[in-house]
Tab-separated table of C-alpha atoms and ligand atoms in Angstrom:
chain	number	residue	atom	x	y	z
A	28	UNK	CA	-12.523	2.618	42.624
A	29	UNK	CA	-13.317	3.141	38.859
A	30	UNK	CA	-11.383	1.196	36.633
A	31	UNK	CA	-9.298	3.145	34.009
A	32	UNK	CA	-8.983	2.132	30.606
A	33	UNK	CA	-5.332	0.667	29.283
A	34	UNK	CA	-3.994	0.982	25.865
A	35	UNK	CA	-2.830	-2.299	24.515
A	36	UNK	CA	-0.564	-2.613	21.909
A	37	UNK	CA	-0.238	-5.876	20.001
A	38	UNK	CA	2.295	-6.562	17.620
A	39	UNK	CA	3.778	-9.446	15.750
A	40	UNK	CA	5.141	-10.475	12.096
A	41	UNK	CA	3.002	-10.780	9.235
A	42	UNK	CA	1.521	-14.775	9.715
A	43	UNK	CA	1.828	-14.242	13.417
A	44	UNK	CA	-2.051	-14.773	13.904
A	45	UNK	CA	-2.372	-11.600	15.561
A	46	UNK	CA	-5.522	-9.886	13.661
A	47	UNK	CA	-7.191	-13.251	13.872
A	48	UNK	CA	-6.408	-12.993	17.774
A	49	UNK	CA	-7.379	-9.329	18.721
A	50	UNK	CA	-10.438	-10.081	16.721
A	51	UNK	CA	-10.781	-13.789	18.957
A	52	UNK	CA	-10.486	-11.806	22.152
A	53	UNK	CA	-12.645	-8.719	21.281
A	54	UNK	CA	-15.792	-11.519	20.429
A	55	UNK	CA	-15.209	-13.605	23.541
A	56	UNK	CA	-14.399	-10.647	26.190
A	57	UNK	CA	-17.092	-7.941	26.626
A	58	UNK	CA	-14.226	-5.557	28.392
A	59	UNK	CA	-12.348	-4.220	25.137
A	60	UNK	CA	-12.622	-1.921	22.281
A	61	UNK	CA	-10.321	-2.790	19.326
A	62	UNK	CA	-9.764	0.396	17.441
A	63	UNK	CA	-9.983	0.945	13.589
A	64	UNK	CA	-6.900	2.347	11.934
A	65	UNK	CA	-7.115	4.715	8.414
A	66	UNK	CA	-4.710	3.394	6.209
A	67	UNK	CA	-4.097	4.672	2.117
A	68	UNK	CA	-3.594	0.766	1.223
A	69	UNK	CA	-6.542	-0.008	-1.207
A	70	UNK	CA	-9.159	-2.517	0.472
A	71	UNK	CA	-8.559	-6.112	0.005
A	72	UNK	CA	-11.564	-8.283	-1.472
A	73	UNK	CA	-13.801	-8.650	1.682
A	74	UNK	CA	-12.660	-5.773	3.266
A	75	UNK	CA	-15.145	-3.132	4.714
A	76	UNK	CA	-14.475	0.448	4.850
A	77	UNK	CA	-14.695	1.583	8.404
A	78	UNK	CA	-14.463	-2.160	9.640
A	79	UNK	CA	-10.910	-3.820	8.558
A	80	UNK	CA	-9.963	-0.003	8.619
A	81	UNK	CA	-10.985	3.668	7.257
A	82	UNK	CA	-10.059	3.796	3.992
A	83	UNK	CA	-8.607	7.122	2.844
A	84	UNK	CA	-7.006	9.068	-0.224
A	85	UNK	CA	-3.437	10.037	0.513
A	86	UNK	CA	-4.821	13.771	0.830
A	87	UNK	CA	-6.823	13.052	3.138
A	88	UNK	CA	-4.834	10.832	5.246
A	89	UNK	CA	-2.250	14.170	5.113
A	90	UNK	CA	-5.428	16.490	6.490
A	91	UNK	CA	-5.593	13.509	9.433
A	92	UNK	CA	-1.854	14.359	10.153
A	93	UNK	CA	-2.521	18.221	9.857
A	94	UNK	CA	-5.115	18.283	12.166
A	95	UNK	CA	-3.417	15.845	14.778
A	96	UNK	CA	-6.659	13.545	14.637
A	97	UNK	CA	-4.012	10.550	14.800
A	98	UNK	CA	-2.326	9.421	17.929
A	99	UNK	CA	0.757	7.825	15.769
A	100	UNK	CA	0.951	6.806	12.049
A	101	UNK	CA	3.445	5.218	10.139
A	102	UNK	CA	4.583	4.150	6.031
A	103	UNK	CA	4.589	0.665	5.782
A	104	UNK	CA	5.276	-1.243	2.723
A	105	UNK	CA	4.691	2.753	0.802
A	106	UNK	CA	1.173	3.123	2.429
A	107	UNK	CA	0.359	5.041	5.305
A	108	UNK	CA	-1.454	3.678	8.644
A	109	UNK	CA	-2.348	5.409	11.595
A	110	UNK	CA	-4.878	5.413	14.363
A	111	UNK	CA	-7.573	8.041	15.132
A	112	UNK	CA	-7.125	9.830	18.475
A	113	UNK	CA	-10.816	10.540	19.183
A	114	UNK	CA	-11.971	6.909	19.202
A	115	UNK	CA	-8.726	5.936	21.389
A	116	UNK	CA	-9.750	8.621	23.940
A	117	UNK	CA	-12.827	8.582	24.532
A	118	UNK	CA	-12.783	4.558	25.076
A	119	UNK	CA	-10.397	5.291	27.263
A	120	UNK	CA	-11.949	7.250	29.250
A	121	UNK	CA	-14.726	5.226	29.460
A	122	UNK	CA	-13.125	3.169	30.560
A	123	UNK	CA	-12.579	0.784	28.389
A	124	UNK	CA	-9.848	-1.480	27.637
A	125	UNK	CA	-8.518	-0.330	23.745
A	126	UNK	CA	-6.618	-2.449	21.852
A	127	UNK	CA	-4.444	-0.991	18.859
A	128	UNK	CA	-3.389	-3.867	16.464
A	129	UNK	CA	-0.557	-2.031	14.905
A	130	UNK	CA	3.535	-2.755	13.514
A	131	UNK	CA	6.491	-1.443	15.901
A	132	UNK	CA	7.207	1.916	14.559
A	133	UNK	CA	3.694	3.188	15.439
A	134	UNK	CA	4.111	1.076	18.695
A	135	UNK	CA	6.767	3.115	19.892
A	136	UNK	CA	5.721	6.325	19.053
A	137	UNK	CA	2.640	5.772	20.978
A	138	UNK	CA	4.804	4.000	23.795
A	139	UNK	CA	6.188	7.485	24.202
A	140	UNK	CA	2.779	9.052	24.718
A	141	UNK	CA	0.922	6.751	26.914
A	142	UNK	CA	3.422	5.923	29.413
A	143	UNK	CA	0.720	3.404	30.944
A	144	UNK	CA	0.438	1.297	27.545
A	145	UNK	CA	1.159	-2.500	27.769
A	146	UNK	CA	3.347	-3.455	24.693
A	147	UNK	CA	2.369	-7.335	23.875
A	148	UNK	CA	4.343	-8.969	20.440
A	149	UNK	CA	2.838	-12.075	19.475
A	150	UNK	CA	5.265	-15.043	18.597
A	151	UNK	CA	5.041	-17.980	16.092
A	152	UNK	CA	6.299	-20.604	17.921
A	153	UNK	CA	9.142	-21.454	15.351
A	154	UNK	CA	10.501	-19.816	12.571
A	155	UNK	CA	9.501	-22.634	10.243
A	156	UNK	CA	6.058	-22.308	11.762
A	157	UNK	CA	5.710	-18.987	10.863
A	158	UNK	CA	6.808	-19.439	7.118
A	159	UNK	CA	4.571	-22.507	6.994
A	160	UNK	CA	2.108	-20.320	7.689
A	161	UNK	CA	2.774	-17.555	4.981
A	162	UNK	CA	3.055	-20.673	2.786
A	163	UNK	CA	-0.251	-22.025	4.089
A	164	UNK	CA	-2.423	-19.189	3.394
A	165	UNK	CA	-1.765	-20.187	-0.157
A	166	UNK	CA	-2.368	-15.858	-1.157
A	167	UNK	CA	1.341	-14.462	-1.194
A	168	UNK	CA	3.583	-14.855	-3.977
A	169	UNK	CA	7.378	-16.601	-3.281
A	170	UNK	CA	8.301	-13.266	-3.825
A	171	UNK	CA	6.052	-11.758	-0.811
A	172	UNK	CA	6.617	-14.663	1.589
A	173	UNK	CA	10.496	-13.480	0.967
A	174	UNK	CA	9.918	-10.181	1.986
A	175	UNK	CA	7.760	-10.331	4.894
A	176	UNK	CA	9.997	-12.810	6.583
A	177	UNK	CA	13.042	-10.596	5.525
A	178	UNK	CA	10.462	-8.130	7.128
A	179	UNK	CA	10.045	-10.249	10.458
A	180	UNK	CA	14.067	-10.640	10.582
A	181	UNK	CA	14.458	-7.009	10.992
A	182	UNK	CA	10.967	-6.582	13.502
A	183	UNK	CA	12.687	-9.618	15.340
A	184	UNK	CA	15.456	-6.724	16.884
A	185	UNK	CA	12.820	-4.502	18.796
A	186	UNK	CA	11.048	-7.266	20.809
A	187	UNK	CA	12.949	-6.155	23.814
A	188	UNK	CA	10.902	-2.730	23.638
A	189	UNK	CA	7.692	-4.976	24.169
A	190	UNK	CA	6.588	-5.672	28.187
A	191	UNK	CA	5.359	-9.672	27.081
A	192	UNK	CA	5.390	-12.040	24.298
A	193	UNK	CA	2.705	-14.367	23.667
A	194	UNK	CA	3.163	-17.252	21.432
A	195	UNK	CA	0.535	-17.926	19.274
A	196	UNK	CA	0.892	-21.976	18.891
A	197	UNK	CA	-3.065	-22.880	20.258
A	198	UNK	CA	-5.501	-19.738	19.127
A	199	UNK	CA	-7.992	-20.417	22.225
A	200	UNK	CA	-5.150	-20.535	24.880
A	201	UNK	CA	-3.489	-17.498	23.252
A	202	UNK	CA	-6.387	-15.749	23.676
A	203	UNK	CA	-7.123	-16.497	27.313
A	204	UNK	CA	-3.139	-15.428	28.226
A	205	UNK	CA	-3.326	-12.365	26.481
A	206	UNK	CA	-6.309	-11.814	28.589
A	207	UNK	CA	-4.684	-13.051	31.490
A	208	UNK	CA	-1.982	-10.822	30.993
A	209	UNK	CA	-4.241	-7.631	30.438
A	210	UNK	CA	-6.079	-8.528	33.757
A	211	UNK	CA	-3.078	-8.518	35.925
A	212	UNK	CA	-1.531	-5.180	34.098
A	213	UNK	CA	-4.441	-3.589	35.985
A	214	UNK	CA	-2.715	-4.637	38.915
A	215	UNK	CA	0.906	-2.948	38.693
A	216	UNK	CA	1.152	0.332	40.863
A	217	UNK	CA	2.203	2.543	37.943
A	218	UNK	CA	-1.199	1.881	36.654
A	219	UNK	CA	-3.356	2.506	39.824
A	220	UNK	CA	-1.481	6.226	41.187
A	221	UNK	CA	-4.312	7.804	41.785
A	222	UNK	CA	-5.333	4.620	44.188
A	223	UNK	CA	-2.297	4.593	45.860
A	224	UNK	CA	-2.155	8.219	46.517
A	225	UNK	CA	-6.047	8.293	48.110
A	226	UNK	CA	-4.498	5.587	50.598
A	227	UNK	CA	-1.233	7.355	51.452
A	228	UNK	CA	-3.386	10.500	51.934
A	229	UNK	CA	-5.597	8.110	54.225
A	230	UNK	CA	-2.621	6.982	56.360
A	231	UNK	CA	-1.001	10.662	56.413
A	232	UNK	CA	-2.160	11.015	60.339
A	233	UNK	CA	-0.747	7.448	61.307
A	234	UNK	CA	3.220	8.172	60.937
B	303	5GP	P1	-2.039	-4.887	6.472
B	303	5GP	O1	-1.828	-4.080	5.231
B	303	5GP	O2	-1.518	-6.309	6.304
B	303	5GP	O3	-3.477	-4.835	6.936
B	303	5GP	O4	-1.181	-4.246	7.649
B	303	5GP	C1	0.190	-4.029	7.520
B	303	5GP	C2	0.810	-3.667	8.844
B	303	5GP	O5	0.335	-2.400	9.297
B	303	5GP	C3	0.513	-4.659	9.990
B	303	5GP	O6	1.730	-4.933	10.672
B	303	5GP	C4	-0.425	-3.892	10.887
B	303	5GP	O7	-0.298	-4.278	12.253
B	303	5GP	C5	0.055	-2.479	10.689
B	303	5GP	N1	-0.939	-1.453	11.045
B	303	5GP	C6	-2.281	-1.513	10.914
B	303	5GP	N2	-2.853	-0.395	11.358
B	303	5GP	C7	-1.851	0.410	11.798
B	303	5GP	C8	-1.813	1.713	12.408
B	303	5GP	O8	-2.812	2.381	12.659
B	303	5GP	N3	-0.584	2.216	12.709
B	303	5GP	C9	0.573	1.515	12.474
B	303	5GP	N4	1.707	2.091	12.839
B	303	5GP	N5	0.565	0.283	11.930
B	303	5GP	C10	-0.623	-0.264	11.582
């Protein structure tokens, strides 16, 4: 039986670890493709076009939406973010694992799309943690640590929509149960129809 890709969405509060685990998980697992988003945000020092993201004009981002070449997109703090479809796809049917590191508005829009998607928010482990860790990073104003936990107040109300958490307290062991997790999502029925169906076929002549 070939393995079919899943879609994995992984979401979490700004200071939540989650790029830094996506990227963890991608390095040490052969089995997943992390996509690249396009956003209109201009690139931060260090940041890559076509690595960290696709860096476009807000015209051209537009011509993206036009053309449905995105499978969701979203405004987030007055930029746009969205991710290509074609990449998406065509790992997927690969079969390949993709991973989509993206906030909870784009989440469920793409939740509605991909019934099959596995919806994973990643956790601080306290509250405090998670502002000591806005604090830590020592490159946010007062004024921006403020809003992105005002930010993560409000994100805090959709976590039921999400199939797991994952608390990111240890990076090494968070990124062996979010691979944990993955592997046994291949498991569920509503992920292996097809499977199923060959069998029932199989056993038609037995009732
Ligand atoms: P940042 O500007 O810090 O890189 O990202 C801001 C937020 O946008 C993060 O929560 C990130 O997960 C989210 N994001 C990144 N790419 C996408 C995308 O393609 N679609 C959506 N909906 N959100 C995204």
């Amino acid at each position: 039986m070939r393995r079919k890709g899943i879609l994995i969405i992984v979401s979490g509060f700004s200071g939540a670890g989650k790029g830094t685990l996506v990227k963890r998980l991608t390095e040490e697992y052969d089995d997943y493709a992390l996509s690249i988003s396009a956003t209109t945000r201009r690139p931060r020092p260090g940041e890559a076009d076509g690595r960290e993201y696709f860096f476009l004009q807000k015209e051209q981002f537009e011509q993206k939406i036009a053309e449905n070449g995105l499978i969701e997109y979203a405004c987030y703090c007055d930029n746009y973010y969205g991710t290509p479809r074609e990449y998406v796809e065509r790992q997927l049917d690969a079969g390949k694992d993709v991973i989509l590191e993206i906030e909870i508005q784009g989440a469920l829009k793409v939740k509605k799309q991909y019934q099959d998607a596995l919806l994973v928010f990643v956790m601080p482990p306290s509250a405090e943690e998670l502002r000591r860790r806005l604090v830590g990073r020592g490159t946010e104003t007062e004024e921006v640590i403020e809003k992105r936990m005002c930010r993560a107040a409000k994100e805090a109300e959709g976590i039921e929509e999400y199939e797991y958490i994952v608390v990111n307290d240890d990076l090494e062991t968070c990124v062996r149960k979010l691979h944990d997790l993955i592997t046994a999502a291949h498991n569920t029925p509503g992920r292996n129809r097809e499977f199923i169906e060959n069998i029932r076929t199989g056993l038609e002549g037995e009732k």
